[in-house]
Amino acid sequence: MKWVAKTIKEILFGHVGACIMLLCIVPVLFIGHRLYRGFEIQVEQRPAESEEEDLIVVGFSQLGSESGWRTAHTASIQQALTKDAGYFLVFNNARQIQENQIKAIRSFISQRVDYIVFAPVIEDGWDTVLQEAKEAGIPVIVTDRMVNVQDDSLYTTWIGMDAREEGKKAGRWLEEYLEQERRQSEEINIIVLKGTIGSTAEIGRTKGFGEIAVQHENWHILDSVTAEFTANKAKEVMRKMLRHYPEMDVLISQNDDMTMGAIEAMQEAGIRLGEGGDVIVISFDATRDALELVKEGRINVDVECNPVQGAYVDEIIQKLENGESVEKRYVVEERVFTKENAAEFLNDRTY
Ligand code: GYE
């Protein structure tokens, strides 16, 4: 019987045992590694030379898919840079993480794309990767939000919006509205729902509105909290805000998705919106869904931010291809919508 025990021991602790253990562990490690890799971003690759023919290869790093505005912005670029128009588009969605964008841009550089188009999630932190693109001789077209870099020659051009002006438009509208309602001398309590901190849209809209707000001693910004431009986060943040600040008179929400989430929270709490309501709602973007609410009077004003930037990108690339010079900055046109004019623009709204 002793030899049986000895053999069992050998199997467990000897060479055979080690082999069996290895056979069990290796697949576990392998599966684990695959699972881990599943969470990394995979950057799409440009096609083989033969498939490309004479197409202009563009790497497009989109910051995420957090809002209706973003979906429209992505679609606009995809619809402009088609094969029929002479492009091969390599698309990457960075899911609101700067590291993912840096990785995507590096991948575009190593694939030697002809142009890099990118919508930066925040303004800071791009010097190194853009320097790499410059050294590789790849022109960079920044779209939507802006970058804050030491050296302007790190990008060719920028197409975007004047976010500070949008913030001012919101402030000026509030001034006029309070006057019209004869509330200009009342104490006005304001809550701000901010977008992604450090993004052009957040920086500009906060600054622009702030410049108007400081001119009014009776306007009090009780709190400014980020909800990262998403409806879900805004609903959650708004529920808390309503408990802390029942005296709120005005909500400034830096995009329509957050406004939708905040409205749901306010409705749950029985707050009346619109004419004669408890809270004045100011929003940004002016997407179709939000314009419907403007028309109904549940959002008082929506400051437009135009995501339809694909045609500009195409035009700029064509100019560069022809050796023409381009401007350093293109700013898209934007309007302000209230109950008075929302309906007239709703039919043609593409986003
Ligand atoms: O307002 C928001 C989006 O950068 C202008 O980003 C853009 C903003 C837009 O998520 O909805």
Coordinates of C-alpha atoms and ligand atoms in Angstrom, one line a residue, residues 63 66-67 69-70 144-145 161 201 205 229 254-257 284-285 305, ligand 1:
L63 CA -13.9 61.7 -27.9
E66 CA -22.0 60.8 -24.5
S67 CA -24.7 63.0 -26.1
W69 CA -24.9 66.3 -30.1
R70 CA -21.9 63.9 -30.3
D144 CA -15.5 70.7 -32.0
R145 CA -13.4 71.3 -28.8
M161 CA -17.9 76.9 -31.8
A201 CA -17.5 73.6 -24.0
R205 CA -19.9 78.3 -21.4
F229 CA -22.6 66.0 -20.4
Q254 CA -24.4 73.0 -20.3
N255 CA -25.9 70.5 -22.8
D256 CA -29.3 69.2 -23.8
D257 CA -28.7 65.6 -22.5
F284 CA -27.2 74.4 -24.8
D285 CA -26.9 72.5 -28.1
C305 CA -24.2 74.6 -30.8
Ligands
GYE1 O1 -22.4 70.6 -26.2 C1 -22.2 68.3 -25.7 C2 -21.2 67.4 -26.1 O2 -18.2 69.8 -27.2 C3 -19.8 71.3 -28.1 O3 -20.0 68.1 -26.1 C4 -19.5 69.9 -27.6 C5 -20.3 69.5 -26.4 C6 -21.8 69.5 -26.6 O4 -21.2 66.2 -25.4 O5 -23.5 67.9 -25.9

